[in-house]
PDB file of C-alpha atoms and ligand atoms in Angstrom:
ATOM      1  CA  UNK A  10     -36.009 -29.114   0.912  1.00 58.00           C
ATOM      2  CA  UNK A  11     -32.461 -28.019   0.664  1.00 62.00           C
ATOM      3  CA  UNK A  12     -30.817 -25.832   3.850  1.00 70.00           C
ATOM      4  CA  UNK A  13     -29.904 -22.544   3.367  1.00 79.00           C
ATOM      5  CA  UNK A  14     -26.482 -22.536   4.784  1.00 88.00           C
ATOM      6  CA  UNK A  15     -25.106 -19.974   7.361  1.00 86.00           C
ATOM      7  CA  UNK A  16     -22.887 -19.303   4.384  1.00 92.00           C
ATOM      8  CA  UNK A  17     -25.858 -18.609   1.861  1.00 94.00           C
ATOM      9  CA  UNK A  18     -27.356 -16.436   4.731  1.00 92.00           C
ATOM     10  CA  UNK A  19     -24.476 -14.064   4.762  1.00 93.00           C
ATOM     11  CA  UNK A  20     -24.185 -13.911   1.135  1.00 95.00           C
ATOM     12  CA  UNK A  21     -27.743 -12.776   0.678  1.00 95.00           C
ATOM     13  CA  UNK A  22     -26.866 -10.062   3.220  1.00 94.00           C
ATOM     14  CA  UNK A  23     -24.319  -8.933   2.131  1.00 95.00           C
ATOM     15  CA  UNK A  24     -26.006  -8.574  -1.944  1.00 95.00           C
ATOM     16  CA  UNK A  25     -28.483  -6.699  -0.464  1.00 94.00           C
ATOM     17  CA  UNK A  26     -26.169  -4.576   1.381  1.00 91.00           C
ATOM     18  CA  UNK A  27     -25.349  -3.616  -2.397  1.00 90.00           C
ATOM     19  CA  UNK A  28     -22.177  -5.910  -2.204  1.00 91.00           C
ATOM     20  CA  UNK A  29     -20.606  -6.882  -5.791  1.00 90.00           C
ATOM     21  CA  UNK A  30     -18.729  -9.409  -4.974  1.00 93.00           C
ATOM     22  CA  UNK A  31     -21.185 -10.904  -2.059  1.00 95.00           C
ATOM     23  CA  UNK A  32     -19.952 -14.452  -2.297  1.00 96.00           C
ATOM     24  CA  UNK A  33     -15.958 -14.015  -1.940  1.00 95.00           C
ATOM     25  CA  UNK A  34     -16.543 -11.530   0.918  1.00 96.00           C
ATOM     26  CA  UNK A  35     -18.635 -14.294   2.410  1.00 96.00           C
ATOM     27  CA  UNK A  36     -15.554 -16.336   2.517  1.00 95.00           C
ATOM     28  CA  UNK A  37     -13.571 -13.211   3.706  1.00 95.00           C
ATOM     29  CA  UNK A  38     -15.957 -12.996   6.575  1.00 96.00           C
ATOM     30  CA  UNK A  39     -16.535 -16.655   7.546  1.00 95.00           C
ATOM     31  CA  UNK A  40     -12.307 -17.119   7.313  1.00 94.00           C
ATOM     32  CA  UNK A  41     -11.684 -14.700   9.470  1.00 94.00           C
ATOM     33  CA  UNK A  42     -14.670 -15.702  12.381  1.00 94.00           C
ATOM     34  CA  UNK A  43     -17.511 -18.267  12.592  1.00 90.00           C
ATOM     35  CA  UNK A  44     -19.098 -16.514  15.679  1.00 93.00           C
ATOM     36  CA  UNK A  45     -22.286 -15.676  14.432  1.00 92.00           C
ATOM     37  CA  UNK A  46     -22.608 -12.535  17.273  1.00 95.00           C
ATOM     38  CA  UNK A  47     -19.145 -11.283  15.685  1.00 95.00           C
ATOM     39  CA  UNK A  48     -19.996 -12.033  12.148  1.00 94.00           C
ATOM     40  CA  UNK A  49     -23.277  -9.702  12.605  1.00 94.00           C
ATOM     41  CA  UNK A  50     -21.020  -6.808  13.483  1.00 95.00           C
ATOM     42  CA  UNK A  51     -19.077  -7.436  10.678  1.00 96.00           C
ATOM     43  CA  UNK A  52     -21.732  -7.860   8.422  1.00 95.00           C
ATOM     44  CA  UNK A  53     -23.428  -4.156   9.781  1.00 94.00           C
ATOM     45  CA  UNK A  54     -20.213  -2.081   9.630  1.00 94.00           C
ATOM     46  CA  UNK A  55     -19.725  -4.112   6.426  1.00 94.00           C
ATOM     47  CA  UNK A  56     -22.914  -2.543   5.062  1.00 91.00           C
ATOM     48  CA  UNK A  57     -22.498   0.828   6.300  1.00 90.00           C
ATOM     49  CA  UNK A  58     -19.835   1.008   3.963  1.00 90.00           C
ATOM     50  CA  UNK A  59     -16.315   0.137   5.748  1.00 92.00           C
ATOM     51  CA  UNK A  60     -14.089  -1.577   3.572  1.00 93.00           C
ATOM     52  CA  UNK A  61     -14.203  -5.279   3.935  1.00 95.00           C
ATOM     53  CA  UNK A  62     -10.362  -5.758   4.943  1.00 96.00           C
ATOM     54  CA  UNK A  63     -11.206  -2.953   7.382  1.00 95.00           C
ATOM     55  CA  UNK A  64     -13.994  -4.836   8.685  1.00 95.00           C
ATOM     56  CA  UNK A  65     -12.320  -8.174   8.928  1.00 96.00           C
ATOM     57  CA  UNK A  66      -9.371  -6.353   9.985  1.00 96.00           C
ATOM     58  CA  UNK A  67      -6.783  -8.084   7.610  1.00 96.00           C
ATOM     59  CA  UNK A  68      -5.592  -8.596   3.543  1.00 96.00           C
ATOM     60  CA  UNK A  69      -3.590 -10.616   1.748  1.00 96.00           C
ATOM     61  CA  UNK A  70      -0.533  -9.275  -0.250  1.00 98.00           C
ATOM     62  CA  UNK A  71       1.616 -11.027  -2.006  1.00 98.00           C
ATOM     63  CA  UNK A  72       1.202 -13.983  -0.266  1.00 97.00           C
ATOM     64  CA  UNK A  73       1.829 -11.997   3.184  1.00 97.00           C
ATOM     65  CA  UNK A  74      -1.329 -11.748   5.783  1.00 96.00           C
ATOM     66  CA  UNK A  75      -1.265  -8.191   6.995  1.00 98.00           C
ATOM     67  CA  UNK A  76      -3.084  -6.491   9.711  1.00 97.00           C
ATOM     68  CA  UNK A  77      -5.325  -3.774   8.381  1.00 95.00           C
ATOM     69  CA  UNK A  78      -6.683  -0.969  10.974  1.00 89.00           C
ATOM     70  CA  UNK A  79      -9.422   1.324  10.853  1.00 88.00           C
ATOM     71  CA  UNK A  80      -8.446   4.570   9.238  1.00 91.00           C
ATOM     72  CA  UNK A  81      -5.813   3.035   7.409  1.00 95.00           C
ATOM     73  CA  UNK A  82      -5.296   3.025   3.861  1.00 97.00           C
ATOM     74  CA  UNK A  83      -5.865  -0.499   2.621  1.00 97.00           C
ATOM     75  CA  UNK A  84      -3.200  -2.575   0.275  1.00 98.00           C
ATOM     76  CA  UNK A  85      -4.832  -2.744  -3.144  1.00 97.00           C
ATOM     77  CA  UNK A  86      -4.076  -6.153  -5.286  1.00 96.00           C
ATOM     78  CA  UNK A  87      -2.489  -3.538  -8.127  1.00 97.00           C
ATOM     79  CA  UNK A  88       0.217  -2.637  -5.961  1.00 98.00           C
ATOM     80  CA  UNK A  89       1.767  -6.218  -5.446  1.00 98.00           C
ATOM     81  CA  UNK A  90       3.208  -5.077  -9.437  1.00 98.00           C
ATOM     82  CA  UNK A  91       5.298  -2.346  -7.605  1.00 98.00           C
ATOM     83  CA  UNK A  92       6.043  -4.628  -4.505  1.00 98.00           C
ATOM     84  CA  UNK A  93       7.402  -7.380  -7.016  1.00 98.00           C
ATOM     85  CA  UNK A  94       9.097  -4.860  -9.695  1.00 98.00           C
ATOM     86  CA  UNK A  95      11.114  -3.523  -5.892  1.00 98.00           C
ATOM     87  CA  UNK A  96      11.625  -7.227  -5.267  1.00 98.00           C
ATOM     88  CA  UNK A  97      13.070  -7.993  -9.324  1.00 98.00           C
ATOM     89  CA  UNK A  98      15.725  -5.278  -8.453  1.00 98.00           C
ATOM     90  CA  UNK A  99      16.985  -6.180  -4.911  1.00 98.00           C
ATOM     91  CA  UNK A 100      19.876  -8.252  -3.638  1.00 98.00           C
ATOM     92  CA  UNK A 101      20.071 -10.320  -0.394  1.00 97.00           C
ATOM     93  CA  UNK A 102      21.422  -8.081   2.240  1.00 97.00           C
ATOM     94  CA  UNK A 103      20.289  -4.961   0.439  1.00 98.00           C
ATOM     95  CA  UNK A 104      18.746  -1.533   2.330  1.00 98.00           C
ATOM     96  CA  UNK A 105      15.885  -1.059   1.735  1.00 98.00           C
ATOM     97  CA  UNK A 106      12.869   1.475   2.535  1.00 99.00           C
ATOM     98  CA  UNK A 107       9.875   1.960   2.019  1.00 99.00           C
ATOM     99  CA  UNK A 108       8.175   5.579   2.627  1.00 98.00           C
ATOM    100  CA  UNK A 109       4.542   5.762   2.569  1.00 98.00           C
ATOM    101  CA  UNK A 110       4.554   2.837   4.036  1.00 98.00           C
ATOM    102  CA  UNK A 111       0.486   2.422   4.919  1.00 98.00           C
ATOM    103  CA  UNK A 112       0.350  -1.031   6.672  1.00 98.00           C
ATOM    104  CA  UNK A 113       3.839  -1.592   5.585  1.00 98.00           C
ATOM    105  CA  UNK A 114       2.556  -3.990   2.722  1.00 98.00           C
ATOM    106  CA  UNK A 115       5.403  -2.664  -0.074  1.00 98.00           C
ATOM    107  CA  UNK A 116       8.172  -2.644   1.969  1.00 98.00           C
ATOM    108  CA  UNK A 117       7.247  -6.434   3.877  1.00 98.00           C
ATOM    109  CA  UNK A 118       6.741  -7.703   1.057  1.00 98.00           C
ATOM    110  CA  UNK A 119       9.827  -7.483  -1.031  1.00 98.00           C
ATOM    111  CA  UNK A 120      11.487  -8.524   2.294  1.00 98.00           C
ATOM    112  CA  UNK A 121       9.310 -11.733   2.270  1.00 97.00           C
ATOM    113  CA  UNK A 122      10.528 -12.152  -1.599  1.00 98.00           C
ATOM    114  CA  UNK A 123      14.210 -11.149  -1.526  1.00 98.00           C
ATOM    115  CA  UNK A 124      15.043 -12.799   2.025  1.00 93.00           C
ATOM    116  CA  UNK A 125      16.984 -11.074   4.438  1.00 92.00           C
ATOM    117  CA  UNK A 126      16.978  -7.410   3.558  1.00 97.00           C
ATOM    118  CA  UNK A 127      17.583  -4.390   5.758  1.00 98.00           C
ATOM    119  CA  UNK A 128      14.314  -3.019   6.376  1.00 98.00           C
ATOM    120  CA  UNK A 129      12.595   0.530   7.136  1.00 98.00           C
ATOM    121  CA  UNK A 130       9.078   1.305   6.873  1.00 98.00           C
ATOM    122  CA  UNK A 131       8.154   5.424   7.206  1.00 98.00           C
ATOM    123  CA  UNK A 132       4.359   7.481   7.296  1.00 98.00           C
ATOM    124  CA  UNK A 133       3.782  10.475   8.221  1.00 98.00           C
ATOM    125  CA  UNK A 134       0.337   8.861  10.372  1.00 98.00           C
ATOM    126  CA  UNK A 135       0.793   7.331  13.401  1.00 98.00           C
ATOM    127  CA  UNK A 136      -2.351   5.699  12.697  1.00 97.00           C
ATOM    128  CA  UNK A 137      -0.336   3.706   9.696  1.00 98.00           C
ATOM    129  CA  UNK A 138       3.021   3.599  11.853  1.00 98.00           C
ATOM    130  CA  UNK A 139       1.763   1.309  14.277  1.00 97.00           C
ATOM    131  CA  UNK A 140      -0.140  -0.750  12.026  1.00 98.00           C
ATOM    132  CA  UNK A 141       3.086  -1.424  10.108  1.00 98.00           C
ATOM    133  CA  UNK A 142       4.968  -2.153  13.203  1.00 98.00           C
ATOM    134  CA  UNK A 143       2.388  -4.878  14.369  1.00 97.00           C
ATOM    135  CA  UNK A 144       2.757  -6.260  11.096  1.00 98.00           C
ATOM    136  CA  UNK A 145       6.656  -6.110  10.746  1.00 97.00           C
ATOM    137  CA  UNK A 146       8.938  -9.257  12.139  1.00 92.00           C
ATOM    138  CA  UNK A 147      11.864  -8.163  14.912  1.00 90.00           C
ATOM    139  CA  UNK A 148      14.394  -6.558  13.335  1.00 93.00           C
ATOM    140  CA  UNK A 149      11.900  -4.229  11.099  1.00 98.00           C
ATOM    141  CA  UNK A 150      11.898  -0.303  11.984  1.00 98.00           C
ATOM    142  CA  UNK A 151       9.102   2.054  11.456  1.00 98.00           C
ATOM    143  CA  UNK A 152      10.072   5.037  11.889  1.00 98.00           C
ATOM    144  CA  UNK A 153       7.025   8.540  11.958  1.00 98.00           C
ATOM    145  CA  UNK A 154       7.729  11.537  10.187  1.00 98.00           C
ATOM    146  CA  UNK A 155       7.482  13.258   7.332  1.00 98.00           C
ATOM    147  CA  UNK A 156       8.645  11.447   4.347  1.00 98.00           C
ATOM    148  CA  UNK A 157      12.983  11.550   4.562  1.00 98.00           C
ATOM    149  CA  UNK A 158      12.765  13.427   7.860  1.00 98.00           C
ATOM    150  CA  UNK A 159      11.425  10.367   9.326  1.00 98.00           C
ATOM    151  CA  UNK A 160      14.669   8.195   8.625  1.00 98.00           C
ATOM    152  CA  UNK A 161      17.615   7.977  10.687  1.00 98.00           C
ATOM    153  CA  UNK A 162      20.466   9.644   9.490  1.00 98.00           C
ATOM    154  CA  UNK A 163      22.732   6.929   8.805  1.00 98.00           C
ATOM    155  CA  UNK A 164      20.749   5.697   5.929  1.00 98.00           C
ATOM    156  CA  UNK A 165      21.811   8.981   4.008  1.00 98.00           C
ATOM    157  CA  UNK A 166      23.689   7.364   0.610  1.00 98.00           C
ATOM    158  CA  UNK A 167      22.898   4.008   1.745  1.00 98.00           C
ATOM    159  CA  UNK A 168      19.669   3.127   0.147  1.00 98.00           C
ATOM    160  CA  UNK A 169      19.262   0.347  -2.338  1.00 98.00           C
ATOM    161  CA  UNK A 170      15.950   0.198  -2.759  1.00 98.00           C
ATOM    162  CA  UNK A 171      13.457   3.085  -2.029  1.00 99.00           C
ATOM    163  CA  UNK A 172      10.009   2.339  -2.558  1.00 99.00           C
ATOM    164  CA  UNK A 173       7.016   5.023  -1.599  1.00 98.00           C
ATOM    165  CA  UNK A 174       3.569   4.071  -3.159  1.00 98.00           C
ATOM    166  CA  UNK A 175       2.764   7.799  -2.624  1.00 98.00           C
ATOM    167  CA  UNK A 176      -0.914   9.370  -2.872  1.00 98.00           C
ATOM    168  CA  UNK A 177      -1.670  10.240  -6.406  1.00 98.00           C
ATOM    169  CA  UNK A 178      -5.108  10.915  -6.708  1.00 97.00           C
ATOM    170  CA  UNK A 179      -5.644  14.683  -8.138  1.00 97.00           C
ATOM    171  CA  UNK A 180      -7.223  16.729  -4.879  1.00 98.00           C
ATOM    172  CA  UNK A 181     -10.190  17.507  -7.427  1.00 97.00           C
ATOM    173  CA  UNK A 182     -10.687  13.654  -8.067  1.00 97.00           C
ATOM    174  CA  UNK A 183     -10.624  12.613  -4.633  1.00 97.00           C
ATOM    175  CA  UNK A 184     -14.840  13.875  -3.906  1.00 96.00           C
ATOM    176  CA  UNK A 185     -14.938  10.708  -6.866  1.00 96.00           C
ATOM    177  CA  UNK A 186     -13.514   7.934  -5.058  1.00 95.00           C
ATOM    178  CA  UNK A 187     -15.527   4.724  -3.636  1.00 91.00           C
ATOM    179  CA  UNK A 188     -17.183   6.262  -0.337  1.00 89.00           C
ATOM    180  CA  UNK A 189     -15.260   3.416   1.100  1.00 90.00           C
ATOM    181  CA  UNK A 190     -12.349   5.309   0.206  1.00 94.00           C
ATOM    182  CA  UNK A 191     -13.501   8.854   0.787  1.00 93.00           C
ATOM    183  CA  UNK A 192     -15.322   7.805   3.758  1.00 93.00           C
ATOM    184  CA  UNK A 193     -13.031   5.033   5.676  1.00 93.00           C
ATOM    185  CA  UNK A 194      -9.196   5.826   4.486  1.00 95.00           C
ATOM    186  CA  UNK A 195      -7.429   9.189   5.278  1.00 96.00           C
ATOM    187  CA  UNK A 196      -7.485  12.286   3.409  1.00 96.00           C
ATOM    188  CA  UNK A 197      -3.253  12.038   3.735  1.00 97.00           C
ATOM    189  CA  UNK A 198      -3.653   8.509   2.180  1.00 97.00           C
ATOM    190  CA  UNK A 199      -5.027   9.810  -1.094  1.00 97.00           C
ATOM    191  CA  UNK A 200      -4.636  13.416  -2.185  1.00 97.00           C
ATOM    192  CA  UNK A 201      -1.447  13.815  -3.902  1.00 98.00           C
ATOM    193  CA  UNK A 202      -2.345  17.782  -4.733  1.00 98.00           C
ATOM    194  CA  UNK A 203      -3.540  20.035  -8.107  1.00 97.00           C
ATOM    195  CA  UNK A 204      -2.069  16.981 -10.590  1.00 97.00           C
ATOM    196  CA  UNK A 205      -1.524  14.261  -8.093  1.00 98.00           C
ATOM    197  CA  UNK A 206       2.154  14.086  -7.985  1.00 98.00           C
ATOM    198  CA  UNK A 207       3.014  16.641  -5.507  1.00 98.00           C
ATOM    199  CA  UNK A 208       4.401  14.232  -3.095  1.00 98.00           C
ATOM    200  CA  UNK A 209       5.764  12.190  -5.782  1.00 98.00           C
ATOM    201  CA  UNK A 210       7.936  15.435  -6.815  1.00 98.00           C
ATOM    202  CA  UNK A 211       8.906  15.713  -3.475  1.00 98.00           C
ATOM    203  CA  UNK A 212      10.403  12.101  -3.173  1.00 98.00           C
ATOM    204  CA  UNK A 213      12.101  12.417  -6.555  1.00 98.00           C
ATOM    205  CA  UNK A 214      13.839  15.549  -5.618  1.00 98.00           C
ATOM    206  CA  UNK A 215      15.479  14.607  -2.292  1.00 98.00           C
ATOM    207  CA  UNK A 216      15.847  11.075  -2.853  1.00 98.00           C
ATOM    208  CA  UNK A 217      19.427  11.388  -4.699  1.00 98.00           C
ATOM    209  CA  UNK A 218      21.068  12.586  -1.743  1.00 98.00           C
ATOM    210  CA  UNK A 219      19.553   8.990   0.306  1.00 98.00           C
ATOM    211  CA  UNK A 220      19.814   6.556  -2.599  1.00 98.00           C
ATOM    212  CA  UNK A 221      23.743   4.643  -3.262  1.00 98.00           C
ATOM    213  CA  UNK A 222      24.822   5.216  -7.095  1.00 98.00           C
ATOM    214  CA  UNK A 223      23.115   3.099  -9.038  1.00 98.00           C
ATOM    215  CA  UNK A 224      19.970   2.603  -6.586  1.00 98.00           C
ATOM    216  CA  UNK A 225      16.441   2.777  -7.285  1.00 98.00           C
ATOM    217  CA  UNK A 226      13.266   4.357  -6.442  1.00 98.00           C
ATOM    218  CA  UNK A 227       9.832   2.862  -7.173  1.00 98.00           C
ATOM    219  CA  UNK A 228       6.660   4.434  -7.138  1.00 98.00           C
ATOM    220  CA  UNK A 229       2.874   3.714  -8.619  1.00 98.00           C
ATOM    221  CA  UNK A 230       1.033   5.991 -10.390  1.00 98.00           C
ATOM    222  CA  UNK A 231      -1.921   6.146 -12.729  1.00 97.00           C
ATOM    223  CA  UNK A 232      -1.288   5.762 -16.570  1.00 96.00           C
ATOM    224  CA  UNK A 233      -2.294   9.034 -17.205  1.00 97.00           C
ATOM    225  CA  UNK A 234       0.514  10.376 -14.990  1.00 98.00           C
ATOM    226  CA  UNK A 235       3.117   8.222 -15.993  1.00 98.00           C
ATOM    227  CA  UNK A 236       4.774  10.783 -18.539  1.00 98.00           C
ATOM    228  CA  UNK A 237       5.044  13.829 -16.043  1.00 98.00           C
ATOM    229  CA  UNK A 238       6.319  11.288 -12.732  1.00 98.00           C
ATOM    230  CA  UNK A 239       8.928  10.331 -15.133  1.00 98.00           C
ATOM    231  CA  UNK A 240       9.897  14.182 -16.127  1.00 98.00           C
ATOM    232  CA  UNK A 241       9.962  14.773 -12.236  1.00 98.00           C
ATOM    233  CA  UNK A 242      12.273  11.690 -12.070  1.00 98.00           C
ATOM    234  CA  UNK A 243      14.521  12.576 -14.456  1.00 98.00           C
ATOM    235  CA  UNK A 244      14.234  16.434 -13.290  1.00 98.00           C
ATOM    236  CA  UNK A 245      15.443  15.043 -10.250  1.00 98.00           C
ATOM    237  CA  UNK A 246      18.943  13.528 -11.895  1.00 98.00           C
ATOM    238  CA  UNK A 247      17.158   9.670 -11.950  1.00 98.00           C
ATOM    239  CA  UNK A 248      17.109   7.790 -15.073  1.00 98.00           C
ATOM    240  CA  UNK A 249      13.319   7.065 -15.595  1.00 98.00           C
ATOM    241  CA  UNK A 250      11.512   4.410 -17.075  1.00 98.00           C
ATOM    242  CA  UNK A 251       7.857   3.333 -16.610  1.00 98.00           C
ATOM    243  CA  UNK A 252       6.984  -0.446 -15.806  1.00 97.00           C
ATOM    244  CA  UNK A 253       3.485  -1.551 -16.742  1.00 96.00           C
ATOM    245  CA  UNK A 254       1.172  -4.293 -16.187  1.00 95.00           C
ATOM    246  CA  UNK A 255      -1.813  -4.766 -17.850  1.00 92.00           C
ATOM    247  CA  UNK A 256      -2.671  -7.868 -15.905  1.00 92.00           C
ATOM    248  CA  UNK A 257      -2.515  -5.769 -12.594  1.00 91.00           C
ATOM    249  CA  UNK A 258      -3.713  -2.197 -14.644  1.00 94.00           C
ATOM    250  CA  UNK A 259      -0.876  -0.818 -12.949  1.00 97.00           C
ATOM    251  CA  UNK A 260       1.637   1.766 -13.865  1.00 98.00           C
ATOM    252  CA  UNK A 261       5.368   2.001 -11.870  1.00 98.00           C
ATOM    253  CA  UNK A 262       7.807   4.178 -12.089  1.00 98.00           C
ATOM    254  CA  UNK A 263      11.453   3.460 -12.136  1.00 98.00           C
ATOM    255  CA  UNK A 264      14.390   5.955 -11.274  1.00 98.00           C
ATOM    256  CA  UNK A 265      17.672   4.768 -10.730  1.00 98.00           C
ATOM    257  CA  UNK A 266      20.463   7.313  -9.398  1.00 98.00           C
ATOM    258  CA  UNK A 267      23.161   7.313 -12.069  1.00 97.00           C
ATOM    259  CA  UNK A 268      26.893   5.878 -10.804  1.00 94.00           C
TER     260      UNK A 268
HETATM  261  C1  SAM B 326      -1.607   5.409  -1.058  1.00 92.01           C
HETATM  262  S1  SAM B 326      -1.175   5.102   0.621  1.00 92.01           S
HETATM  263  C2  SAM B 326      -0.037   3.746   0.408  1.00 92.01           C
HETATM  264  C3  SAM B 326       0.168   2.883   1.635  1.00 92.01           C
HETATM  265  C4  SAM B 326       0.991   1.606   1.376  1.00 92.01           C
HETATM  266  N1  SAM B 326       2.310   1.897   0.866  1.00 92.01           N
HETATM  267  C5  SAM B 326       0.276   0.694   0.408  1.00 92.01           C
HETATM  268  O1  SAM B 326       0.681   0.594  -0.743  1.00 92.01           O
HETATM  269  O2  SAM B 326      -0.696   0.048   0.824  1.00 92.01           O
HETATM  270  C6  SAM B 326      -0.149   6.496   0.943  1.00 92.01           C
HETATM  271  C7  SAM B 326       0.492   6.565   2.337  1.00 92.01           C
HETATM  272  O3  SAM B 326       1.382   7.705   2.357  1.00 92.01           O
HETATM  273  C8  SAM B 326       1.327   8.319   3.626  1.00 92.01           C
HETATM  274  N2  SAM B 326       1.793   9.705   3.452  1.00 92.01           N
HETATM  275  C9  SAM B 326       1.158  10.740   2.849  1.00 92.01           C
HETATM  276  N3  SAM B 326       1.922  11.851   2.889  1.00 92.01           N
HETATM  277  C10 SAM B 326       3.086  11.508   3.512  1.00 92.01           C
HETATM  278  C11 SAM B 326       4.274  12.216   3.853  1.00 92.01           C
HETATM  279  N4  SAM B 326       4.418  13.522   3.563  1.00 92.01           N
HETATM  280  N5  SAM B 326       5.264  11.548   4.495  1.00 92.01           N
HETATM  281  C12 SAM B 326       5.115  10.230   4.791  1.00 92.01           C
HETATM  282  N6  SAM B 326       4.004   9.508   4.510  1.00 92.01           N
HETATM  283  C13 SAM B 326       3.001  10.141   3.875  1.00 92.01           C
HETATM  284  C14 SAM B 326      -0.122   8.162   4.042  1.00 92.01           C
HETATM  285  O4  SAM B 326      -0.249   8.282   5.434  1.00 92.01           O
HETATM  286  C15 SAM B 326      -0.445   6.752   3.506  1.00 92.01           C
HETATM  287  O5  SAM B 326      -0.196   5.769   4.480  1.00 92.01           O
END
């Protein structure tokens, strides 16, 4: 008679918790402890709905292992696209910050694939500031405050590379998400207002005055909103162009302050 491994144990518990993808969140789970008193809690929070990297209290993004906490928005695989569009348009040496910041995934991540950038990570949640601080390397600032008002005035003009991976979800949308996200990530996290891109609009407009000439600011949004972020881009003075990738179904938006 074959033995049911620990491993095929979990797995069946975790199906019947209503988990899709039961097997690779087995792995998830039995990477990240093999204590079988810890992997029950897991397993229980795990089927009360928490989100698996909130559970296991970690992700992976862009090849970066990040801490996740509870009642923090979670790094979704669709942003690495803006993390590595950022990345595709930053020098060695360059400033760069990233508002929004969540866990600090966007901004720690084009520092892990440009090198040795300048980096400042701001949220408005102190929940997600000192997540992104445990996660950051010395030398890293996180800063709290709301959006521009949390950076320190000396960056004003300097900015090469501003990245804010802002909420966008329509505030009538939001009663739709995965309970795991409705339930488990902040309200602040998601709504982005009436059409979604009320914060967006807010970034576009006062970012000019922080970006050099010829800087850029990168943001994800859905497809659907990709024509009106780029008409509050380019209402803002940026010139706009969308980035998409199919491979990632993701949809970025470009502005880059004229010279
Ligand atoms: C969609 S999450 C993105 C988090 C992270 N950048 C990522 O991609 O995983 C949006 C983040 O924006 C933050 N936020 C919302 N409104 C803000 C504001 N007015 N100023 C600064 N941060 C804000 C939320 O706290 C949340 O961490």
């Amino acid at each position: 008679v074959p033995q049911t491994s620990a491993r095929d144990v979990l797995v069946e518990r975790l199906r019947a918790a209503g988990c899709v993808f039961a097997e690779d969140e087995a792995d998830v789970l039995l990477a990240t402890t093999t204590d079988a008193a810890r992997l029950d809690a897991m397993v229980r929070r795990r089927a009360a709905g928490a989100p698996l990297e909130q559970v296991v209290g970690w992700v992976e993004f862009c090849g970066l292992r990040l801490r996740v906490g509870a009642g923090v928005f979670v790094p979704r695989r669709r942003t690495e696209h803006l993390a590595r569009a950022a990345a595709a348009r930053t020098a060695p040496g360059a400033l760069v910050v990233d508002l929004c910041t969540g866990t600090g995934a966007v901004g720690l991540a084009v520092r892990s694939l440009v090198g040795e950038v300048e980096l400042h990570l701001a949220d408005v949640d102190a929940a997600a500031v000192a997540v992104a601080r445990a996660n950051a390397d010395p030398g890293v600032e996180a800063h709290l405050g709301d959006l521009f008002a949390a950076l320190p005035e000396r960056l004003r003009g300097r900015i090469d590379t501003l990245t804010a991976n802002v909420p966008y979800v329509p505030t009538g949308e939001v009663a739709t998400l995965p309970t795991e996200a409705r339930e488990h990530e902040p309200r602040v996290a998601l709504d982005g207002g009436g059409d979604g891109l009320a914060v967006l609009r807010r970034v576009a407009e006062e970012a000019p005055r922080w970006l050099r000439p010829g800087a850029v600011l990168l943001s994800e949004v859905s497809a659907h909103q990709s024509a009106a972020a780029l008409a509050a881009f380019a209402a803002a003075g940026l010139a706009a162009e969308a980035d998409e990738s199919e491979e990632h179904d993701a949809t970025v938006v470009i502005g880059t302050r004229p010279r």
